[in-house]
Short mmCIF file of C-alpha atoms (C1' of nucleotides) in Angstrom, two decimals:
data_model
loop_
_atom_site.label_atom_id
_atom_site.label_comp_id
_atom_site.label_asym_id
_atom_site.label_seq_id
_atom_site.Cartn_x
_atom_site.Cartn_y
_atom_site.Cartn_z
CA MET A 1 114.71 124.31 62.39
CA SER A 2 113.69 121.38 60.19
CA GLU A 3 110.16 120.10 59.64
CA LYS A 4 111.18 116.63 60.78
CA LYS A 5 112.33 117.90 64.15
CA ARG A 6 108.99 119.49 64.85
CA THR A 7 107.17 116.46 63.53
CA SER A 8 108.83 114.02 65.89
CA ARG A 9 108.36 116.25 68.91
CA ASP A 10 104.77 116.97 67.93
CA LYS A 11 103.93 113.30 67.50
CA LEU A 12 105.30 112.61 70.97
CA LEU A 13 103.22 115.39 72.51
CA ASP A 14 100.07 114.28 70.71
CA VAL A 15 100.42 110.65 71.77
CA THR A 16 101.42 111.62 75.31
CA PHE A 17 98.22 113.64 75.65
CA ASP A 18 96.14 110.63 74.58
CA GLU A 19 97.94 108.13 76.77
CA VAL A 20 97.94 110.31 79.89
CA TYR A 21 94.27 111.16 79.33
CA ARG A 22 93.40 107.46 79.00
CA TYR A 23 95.70 105.81 81.52
CA GLY A 24 96.85 108.62 83.79
CA TYR A 25 100.43 109.68 84.45
CA CYS A 26 101.45 106.47 86.23
CA GLY A 27 99.61 104.26 83.77
CA ALA A 28 101.08 105.88 80.68
CA ALA A 29 104.22 103.97 79.66
CA THR A 30 106.96 105.66 77.65
CA ALA A 31 107.42 102.42 75.67
CA THR A 32 103.79 102.65 74.50
CA ILE A 33 104.07 106.35 73.73
CA LEU A 34 107.21 105.70 71.69
CA LYS A 35 105.58 102.84 69.79
CA LYS A 36 102.36 104.74 69.00
CA ALA A 37 104.28 107.82 67.95
CA GLY A 38 106.67 105.73 65.86
CA VAL A 39 109.60 107.52 67.46
CA PRO A 40 112.71 105.82 68.87
CA ARG A 41 113.73 106.18 72.52
CA GLY A 42 116.79 108.24 71.73
CA SER A 43 114.71 110.88 69.97
CA MET A 44 112.40 111.23 72.91
CA TYR A 45 115.27 111.68 75.35
CA HIS A 46 116.87 114.11 72.95
CA HIS A 47 113.81 116.36 73.05
CA PHE A 48 112.79 115.77 76.67
CA ALA A 49 114.97 115.16 79.72
CA SER A 50 112.51 112.74 81.30
CA LYS A 51 108.98 111.40 81.21
CA LYS A 52 108.00 114.19 83.57
CA ALA A 53 109.53 116.82 81.27
CA LEU A 54 107.59 115.31 78.37
CA VAL A 55 104.36 115.58 80.33
CA MET A 56 105.11 119.12 81.48
CA ALA A 57 105.58 120.13 77.83
CA MET A 58 102.41 118.26 76.91
CA ILE A 59 100.46 120.22 79.53
CA GLU A 60 101.62 123.53 78.12
CA GLU A 61 101.45 122.73 74.42
CA ARG A 62 98.52 120.34 74.17
CA LEU A 63 96.39 120.05 77.28
CA SER A 64 96.23 123.76 78.03
CA PRO A 65 95.09 124.83 74.53
CA LYS A 66 92.57 122.01 74.31
CA VAL A 67 91.09 122.70 77.74
CA ARG A 68 90.89 126.40 77.05
CA ALA A 69 89.20 125.70 73.73
CA PHE A 70 86.43 123.77 75.47
CA PHE A 71 86.18 125.08 79.01
CA ASP A 72 86.94 128.69 78.40
CA VAL A 73 84.02 131.11 78.07
CA GLU A 74 84.26 133.21 74.99
CA ILE A 75 83.55 136.69 76.22
CA ASP A 76 81.20 138.60 73.95
CA GLU A 77 79.99 141.83 75.44
CA ASP A 78 76.93 141.82 73.20
CA LEU A 79 75.60 138.61 74.76
CA SER A 80 74.18 138.12 78.22
CA ALA A 81 76.51 136.34 80.65
CA GLU A 82 73.99 133.53 80.89
CA ARG A 83 74.05 133.08 77.13
CA MET A 84 77.87 133.03 77.07
CA ILE A 85 77.93 130.31 79.71
CA ASP A 86 75.20 128.41 77.92
CA VAL A 87 77.27 128.36 74.72
CA THR A 88 80.21 126.94 76.68
CA ILE A 89 78.08 124.25 78.29
CA LYS A 90 76.66 123.23 74.90
CA LYS A 91 80.18 123.10 73.45
CA ILE A 92 81.28 120.75 76.22
CA ALA A 93 78.16 118.63 75.77
CA LYS A 94 78.96 118.16 72.09
CA ASN A 95 82.41 116.72 72.83
CA SER A 96 81.85 113.04 73.51
CA MET A 97 85.35 112.46 74.90
CA LEU A 98 84.74 115.09 77.58
CA ILE A 99 81.37 113.56 78.41
CA LYS A 100 82.72 110.00 78.61
CA HIS A 101 86.14 110.50 80.16
CA GLY A 102 85.91 113.82 81.92
CA CYS A 103 88.13 116.86 81.68
CA PRO A 104 91.76 115.86 80.98
CA LEU A 105 93.01 118.71 83.15
CA HIS A 106 90.88 117.55 86.05
CA ARG A 107 92.15 113.98 85.61
CA LEU A 108 95.80 114.93 85.73
CA MET A 109 95.33 117.49 88.49
CA PHE A 110 93.43 115.03 90.65
CA GLU A 111 95.92 112.22 90.11
CA MET A 112 99.07 114.30 90.60
CA GLY A 113 97.84 116.75 93.26
CA ALA A 114 99.61 114.94 96.07
CA LEU A 115 102.28 113.18 94.00
CA ASP A 116 104.18 115.90 92.16
CA ASP A 117 104.23 119.58 93.04
CA GLU A 118 105.45 120.82 89.68
CA ILE A 119 102.82 119.00 87.65
CA ALA A 120 100.17 119.97 90.19
CA SER A 121 101.22 123.62 89.96
CA ALA A 122 101.13 123.55 86.16
CA CYS A 123 97.57 122.22 86.39
CA GLU A 124 96.60 124.75 89.03
CA LYS A 125 97.84 127.51 86.76
CA GLU A 126 95.34 126.39 84.12
CA PHE A 127 92.61 126.09 86.72
CA ASP A 128 93.30 129.64 87.85
CA TYR A 129 93.12 130.86 84.27
CA LEU A 130 89.72 129.27 83.76
CA VAL A 131 88.50 130.68 87.07
CA GLY A 132 89.65 134.12 86.00
CA ARG A 133 87.75 133.90 82.73
CA PHE A 134 84.55 132.71 84.37
CA GLU A 135 84.88 135.36 87.05
CA LYS A 136 84.96 138.03 84.37
CA VAL A 137 81.81 136.65 82.75
CA LEU A 138 80.02 136.37 86.08
CA LEU A 139 80.86 139.99 86.91
CA ILE A 140 79.27 140.98 83.61
CA GLY A 141 76.28 138.85 84.55
CA ILE A 142 75.98 140.50 87.95
CA ALA A 143 76.07 143.93 86.29
CA GLN A 144 73.40 142.78 83.86
CA GLY A 145 71.31 141.49 86.75
CA HIS A 146 71.21 137.92 85.46
CA ILE A 147 73.63 136.51 88.03
CA LYS A 148 73.28 136.58 91.81
CA GLU A 149 75.19 139.30 93.66
CA GLY A 150 78.18 137.88 95.50
CA ASP A 151 81.76 136.69 95.34
CA ALA A 152 82.28 136.13 91.60
CA LYS A 153 85.56 134.26 92.07
CA ALA A 154 83.97 131.81 94.50
CA MET A 155 81.09 131.32 92.05
CA ALA A 156 83.56 130.67 89.22
CA GLU A 157 85.45 128.09 91.30
CA PHE A 158 82.16 126.42 92.19
CA PHE A 159 81.16 126.34 88.55
CA ILE A 160 84.38 124.70 87.37
CA THR A 161 84.91 122.21 90.19
CA SER A 162 81.29 121.08 90.23
CA SER A 163 81.33 120.73 86.42
CA TRP A 164 84.44 118.59 86.73
CA GLY A 165 82.73 116.36 89.24
CA ILE A 166 79.66 116.07 87.05
CA LEU A 167 81.92 115.07 84.13
CA SER A 168 83.87 112.54 86.19
CA ARG A 169 81.39 109.68 86.14
CA THR A 170 82.33 106.36 84.54
CA PRO A 171 82.11 106.23 80.72
CA LYS A 172 79.29 103.70 81.13
CA SER A 173 77.10 105.91 83.31
CA SER A 174 77.82 109.28 81.69
CA SER A 175 75.81 110.88 78.95
CA LYS A 176 75.25 114.22 77.29
CA GLU A 177 71.70 114.38 78.66
CA GLN A 178 72.87 113.70 82.20
CA PHE A 179 75.50 116.40 81.89
CA LEU A 180 73.07 119.01 80.63
CA LYS A 181 70.55 118.17 83.34
CA ASP A 182 73.22 118.49 86.05
CA MET A 183 74.55 121.75 84.64
CA GLU A 184 71.04 123.14 84.90
CA PHE A 185 71.31 122.64 88.68
CA VAL A 186 74.66 124.42 88.68
CA MET A 187 73.11 127.38 86.88
CA MET A 188 70.20 127.47 89.31
CA ALA A 189 72.72 128.21 92.06
CA LEU A 190 74.13 131.15 90.13
CA ARG A 191 71.14 132.82 88.47
CA ALA A 192 69.68 135.90 90.11
CA MET B 1 89.62 80.49 112.47
CA SER B 2 92.54 81.97 114.38
CA GLU B 3 93.03 85.58 115.38
CA LYS B 4 96.29 85.75 113.46
CA LYS B 5 94.62 84.89 110.18
CA ARG B 6 92.23 87.80 110.45
CA THR B 7 94.99 90.11 111.59
CA SER B 8 97.15 89.51 108.53
CA ARG B 9 94.26 89.89 106.08
CA ASP B 10 93.02 92.97 107.90
CA LYS B 11 96.42 94.63 107.88
CA LEU B 12 96.63 94.08 104.13
CA LEU B 13 93.19 95.61 103.54
CA ASP B 14 93.96 98.60 105.76
CA VAL B 15 97.26 99.36 104.07
CA THR B 16 95.80 98.75 100.61
CA PHE B 17 93.12 101.35 101.30
CA ASP B 18 95.76 103.91 102.28
CA GLU B 19 98.07 103.18 99.35
CA VAL B 20 95.33 103.16 96.72
CA TYR B 21 93.86 106.36 98.18
CA ARG B 22 97.26 108.05 98.07
CA TYR B 23 98.80 106.70 94.87
CA GLY B 24 95.89 105.27 92.89
CA TYR B 25 95.49 101.70 91.69
CA CYS B 26 98.37 101.84 89.20
CA GLY B 27 100.62 103.72 91.58
CA ALA B 28 100.05 101.40 94.54
CA ALA B 29 102.78 98.74 94.55
CA THR B 30 102.18 95.38 96.20
CA ALA B 31 105.78 95.42 97.49
CA THR B 32 105.04 98.62 99.40
CA ILE B 33 101.73 97.31 100.70
CA LEU B 34 103.46 94.15 101.90
CA LYS B 35 106.25 96.10 103.60
CA LYS B 36 103.90 98.55 105.34
CA ALA B 37 101.61 95.76 106.47
CA GLY B 38 104.56 93.66 107.63
CA VAL B 39 103.13 90.69 105.78
CA PRO B 40 105.14 88.38 103.47
CA ARG B 41 104.25 87.95 99.80
CA GLY B 42 103.09 84.39 100.23
CA SER B 43 100.50 85.42 102.80
CA MET B 44 99.03 88.01 100.51
CA TYR B 45 98.70 85.56 97.63
CA HIS B 46 97.27 83.01 100.01
CA HIS B 47 94.44 85.36 100.95
CA PHE B 48 93.99 87.08 97.58
CA ALA B 49 94.38 85.68 94.07
CA SER B 50 95.84 88.90 92.66
CA LYS B 51 96.39 92.59 93.27
CA LYS B 52 93.01 93.22 91.68
CA ALA B 53 91.31 90.70 94.01
CA LEU B 54 92.95 92.45 96.95
CA VAL B 55 91.59 95.79 95.80
CA MET B 56 88.12 94.35 95.14
CA ALA B 57 88.06 93.04 98.72
CA MET B 58 89.35 96.39 99.97
CA ILE B 59 86.49 98.18 98.19
CA GLU B 60 83.89 96.01 99.84
CA GLU B 61 85.41 95.74 103.31
CA ARG B 62 87.13 99.10 103.78
CA LEU B 63 86.27 101.73 101.17
CA SER B 64 82.55 101.07 101.12
CA PRO B 65 82.03 101.28 104.92
CA LYS B 66 84.22 104.37 105.21
CA VAL B 67 82.50 106.17 102.34
CA ARG B 68 79.08 105.31 103.67
CA ALA B 69 80.11 106.55 107.11
CA PHE B 70 80.99 109.97 105.70
CA PHE B 71 78.92 110.47 102.57
CA ASP B 72 75.78 108.74 103.60
CA VAL B 73 72.91 110.86 104.95
CA GLU B 74 71.63 109.57 108.23
CA ILE B 75 67.88 109.57 107.81
CA ASP B 76 66.06 110.95 110.83
CA GLU B 77 62.38 111.57 110.19
CA ASP B 78 62.24 114.09 113.03
CA LEU B 79 64.68 116.41 111.29
CA SER B 80 64.13 118.49 108.18
CA ALA B 81 65.81 117.15 105.03
CA GLU B 82 67.88 120.28 104.86
CA ARG B 83 69.13 119.70 108.39
CA MET B 84 69.99 116.06 107.61
CA ILE B 85 72.04 117.14 104.59
CA ASP B 86 73.64 119.91 106.60
CA VAL B 87 74.81 117.40 109.21
CA THR B 88 76.37 115.28 106.45
CA ILE B 89 78.14 118.27 104.91
CA LYS B 90 79.54 119.28 108.31
CA LYS B 91 80.72 115.71 108.91
CA ILE B 92 82.60 115.74 105.60
CA ALA B 93 84.06 119.17 106.35
CA LYS B 94 85.49 117.89 109.64
CA ASN B 95 87.42 115.09 107.92
CA SER B 96 90.68 116.67 106.78
CA MET B 97 91.66 113.71 104.59
CA LEU B 98 88.45 114.11 102.57
CA ILE B 99 89.01 117.85 102.25
CA LYS B 100 92.65 117.48 101.18
CA HIS B 101 92.57 114.36 99.03
CA GLY B 102 88.96 114.05 97.95
CA CYS B 103 86.59 111.13 98.21
CA PRO B 104 88.48 107.81 97.91
CA LEU B 105 85.55 106.27 96.05
CA HIS B 106 85.58 109.09 93.53
CA ARG B 107 89.34 108.71 93.08
CA LEU B 108 89.19 105.01 92.34
CA MET B 109 86.06 105.28 90.21
CA PHE B 110 87.53 108.09 88.13
CA GLU B 111 90.87 106.32 87.64
CA MET B 112 89.44 102.89 86.85
CA GLY B 113 86.28 103.88 84.97
CA ALA B 114 87.77 103.14 81.56
CA LEU B 115 90.48 100.68 82.69
CA ASP B 116 88.68 97.87 84.52
CA ASP B 117 85.00 97.08 84.28
CA GLU B 118 84.79 95.01 87.45
CA ILE B 119 86.41 97.62 89.67
CA ALA B 120 84.38 100.33 87.96
CA SER B 121 81.16 98.38 88.58
CA ALA B 122 82.03 97.84 92.24
CA CYS B 123 82.50 101.59 92.57
CA GLU B 124 79.30 102.34 90.66
CA LYS B 125 77.41 100.08 93.04
CA GLU B 126 78.52 102.30 95.92
CA PHE B 127 77.66 105.41 93.96
CA ASP B 128 74.18 104.05 93.33
CA TYR B 129 73.75 103.29 97.02
CA LEU B 130 74.64 106.85 97.97
CA VAL B 131 72.33 108.23 95.30
CA GLY B 132 69.53 106.08 96.66
CA ARG B 133 70.03 107.39 100.17
CA PHE B 134 70.13 111.02 99.08
CA GLU B 135 67.11 110.51 96.90
CA LYS B 136 65.16 109.30 99.92
CA VAL B 137 66.14 112.38 101.93
CA LEU B 138 65.33 114.71 99.07
CA LEU B 139 61.87 113.15 98.71
CA ILE B 140 61.28 113.86 102.40
CA GLY B 141 62.49 117.41 101.78
CA ILE B 142 60.12 117.84 98.86
CA ALA B 143 57.23 116.62 101.01
CA GLN B 144 58.27 119.05 103.75
CA GLY B 145 58.44 121.86 101.20
CA HIS B 146 62.09 122.61 101.86
CA ILE B 147 63.41 121.12 98.62
CA LYS B 148 62.45 122.06 95.05
CA GLU B 149 59.87 119.88 93.34
CA GLY B 150 61.45 117.70 90.66
CA ASP B 151 63.40 114.56 89.84
CA ALA B 152 64.82 113.56 93.24
CA LYS B 153 67.20 111.00 91.75
CA ALA B 154 68.68 113.54 89.34
CA MET B 155 69.07 115.97 92.24
CA ALA B 156 70.82 113.31 94.31
CA GLU B 157 73.22 112.52 91.47
CA PHE B 158 73.92 116.21 91.03
CA PHE B 159 74.58 116.58 94.74
CA ILE B 160 77.09 113.72 94.90
CA THR B 161 78.96 114.32 91.65
CA SER B 162 79.27 118.05 92.21
CA SER B 163 80.42 117.45 95.80
CA TRP B 164 83.06 115.08 94.48
CA GLY B 165 84.28 117.69 92.05
CA ILE B 166 84.38 120.32 94.76
CA LEU B 167 86.44 117.93 96.91
CA SER B 168 88.83 117.06 94.09
CA ARG B 169 91.04 120.13 94.19
CA THR B 170 94.75 119.79 94.94
CA PRO B 171 95.66 119.38 98.64
CA LYS B 172 97.38 122.77 98.42
CA SER B 173 94.34 124.67 97.18
CA SER B 174 91.63 122.86 99.14
CA SER B 175 90.26 123.91 102.50
CA LYS B 176 87.33 123.32 104.78
CA GLU B 177 86.12 126.88 104.26
CA GLN B 178 86.25 126.56 100.49
CA PHE B 179 84.30 123.31 100.67
CA LEU B 180 81.57 124.76 102.88
CA LYS B 181 81.25 127.82 100.67
CA ASP B 182 80.91 125.68 97.54
CA MET B 183 78.40 123.35 99.17
CA GLU B 184 76.29 126.40 99.91
CA PHE B 185 75.99 126.90 96.15
CA VAL B 186 75.00 123.26 95.71
CA MET B 187 72.24 123.70 98.28
CA MET B 188 71.02 126.86 96.58
CA ALA B 189 70.25 124.73 93.53
CA LEU B 190 68.18 122.32 95.57
CA ARG B 191 66.31 124.46 98.12
CA ALA B 192 62.72 125.37 97.38
"C1'" DT C 1 133.51 121.02 51.10
"C1'" DC C 2 134.07 120.66 55.91
"C1'" DT C 3 132.38 120.82 60.58
"C1'" DA C 4 129.38 121.12 64.37
"C1'" DA C 5 125.03 120.67 66.02
"C1'" DA C 6 120.52 118.62 65.75
"C1'" DC C 7 118.33 114.55 65.44
"C1'" DT C 8 117.50 109.49 64.72
"C1'" DA C 9 118.19 104.84 66.12
"C1'" DG C 10 117.80 101.06 69.13
"C1'" DA C 11 120.57 98.01 72.11
"C1'" DC C 12 121.16 97.97 76.77
"C1'" DC C 13 120.87 98.84 82.00
"C1'" DG C 14 119.41 98.40 86.78
"C1'" DA C 15 115.21 98.95 89.30
"C1'" DC C 16 110.89 97.53 90.08
"C1'" DC C 17 106.54 95.19 88.86
"C1'" DA C 18 102.94 91.41 89.82
"C1'" DA C 19 102.94 86.77 90.40
"C1'" DT C 20 104.87 81.90 91.38
"C1'" DC C 21 107.26 78.58 93.81
"C1'" DT C 22 108.79 75.58 97.48
"C1'" DA C 23 109.49 75.06 102.20
"C1'" DC C 24 108.06 75.73 106.72
"C1'" DT C 25 104.97 76.43 110.92
"C1'" DA C 26 100.60 76.39 113.56
"C1'" DC C 27 96.37 74.78 114.22
"C1'" DT C 28 92.42 71.41 114.07
"C1'" DA C 29 89.93 67.29 113.95
"C1'" DA C 30 90.02 62.22 113.69
"C1'" DT D 1 99.51 60.61 117.31
"C1'" DT D 2 98.79 61.79 113.02
"C1'" DA D 3 96.96 63.70 108.77
"C1'" DG D 4 95.18 67.60 106.71
"C1'" DT D 5 94.44 72.38 106.31
"C1'" DA D 6 95.39 77.28 106.90
"C1'" DG D 7 98.71 80.46 106.99
"C1'" DT D 8 103.65 82.21 107.03
"C1'" DA D 9 107.91 83.03 104.75
"C1'" DG D 10 110.78 84.89 101.26
"C1'" DA D 11 113.68 83.62 97.24
"C1'" DT D 12 112.86 83.67 92.56
"C1'" DT D 13 110.81 84.55 87.86
"C1'" DG D 14 109.72 86.81 83.61
"C1'" DG D 15 108.35 90.96 82.12
"C1'" DT D 16 108.09 96.04 82.07
"C1'" DC D 17 109.56 100.42 83.78
"C1'" DG D 18 112.19 104.93 82.98
"C1'" DG D 19 116.56 106.19 81.62
"C1'" DT D 20 121.50 105.76 79.43
"C1'" DC D 21 124.74 104.79 75.97
"C1'" DT D 22 127.09 104.78 71.65
"C1'" DA D 23 126.74 105.07 66.90
"C1'" DG D 24 124.81 106.73 62.72
"C1'" DT D 25 122.27 110.26 59.86
"C1'" DT D 26 120.65 114.71 58.49
"C1'" DT D 27 120.86 119.58 58.40
"C1'" DA D 28 122.71 124.32 58.37
"C1'" DG D 29 126.28 127.54 58.23
"C1'" DA D 30 131.23 128.86 57.32
#
DNA sequence: TCTAAACTAGACCGACCAATCTACTACTAA
DNA sequence: TTAGTAGTAGATTGGTCGGTCTAGTTTAGA
């Protein structure tokens, strides 16, 4: 497997992530992706059967790792659950793209939810992963007595969906300070 | 001003609301809108200068009233603030379109936030209205002692954005029960 | 060195997009 | 009756969309 092969494919995936994040699935044009990646049409359709296939690969190889890197709680048994979540929140707050344009997974999931089952399912899979991770942390928190007793999975889903909503304001009206203030409310609902 | 004139314009606005709600601004095709409304192209461009102008009118004359009808808190000084909010939550929960496809204002605002300033501003105006209404109710709640002391505007923004996030799951994974459960967490953050 | 597969390259295709155009009809007021 | 306006009607336009096609180039193994 040559370096060039991977390079061309990788460029396509990188640019596709950016374009879909910015303009959505419908708004992202293959012609633009091709131009920005500096890759000819034939190469794209050699590597991917269709625009949809390109986006499905992008979800798995770009969006998923990025989202996990930012939204995932790093579990550290030595820390309190509250501290682990706090670190995650601060990490999100530091990423200005997330603050201004929201979570890319949320964007795609919300747009495609009713339009394409396969893309929606791929997004849901990521959502479920994040929920699972947060659930684990919340269970630790409940055991530690820092988090309210109750359905940890439901709490995790509340945490992620409400965070997504908080992050989904217009770039103009969103800010790091606003986000942190709102997340404080979210935590109030979960703390024991 | 004839009846027919209003009928044609109205049909266009009604169908535009549906199509934009379902497929987004980019995904909504004027050809489809025209076909579903049973209105010829010329009529549409007689009433509206462009697709964007059509959507701007739709926001003001359809989306805004609908969103206010569902998301707005009806202020009733005889009730407790908590009860007023509870009525609003129950009203949202009863609307299956909102539960399955999320808030149409949120959809458009999230899609267009970075793509068109005028549409984004029109949406923000509605957001600000809703925030203002909730703020008023929360201030009543604070006075009554049912709601936590604090920045009522920030609380109102938290309430709306987190509700939007909670409502923005895929149609497959969203349900009335899930929504009510999640809104209970939101209220936990606000109750005194 | 030869061959097959992997990959690049971009011209090209029909479908569809928003928007324009000209012609026509219905209504209204002078 | 007539002139002007509001609205209907849909064919047409230029541009963009995702996707196909054929040809050329590079790479890896026999």
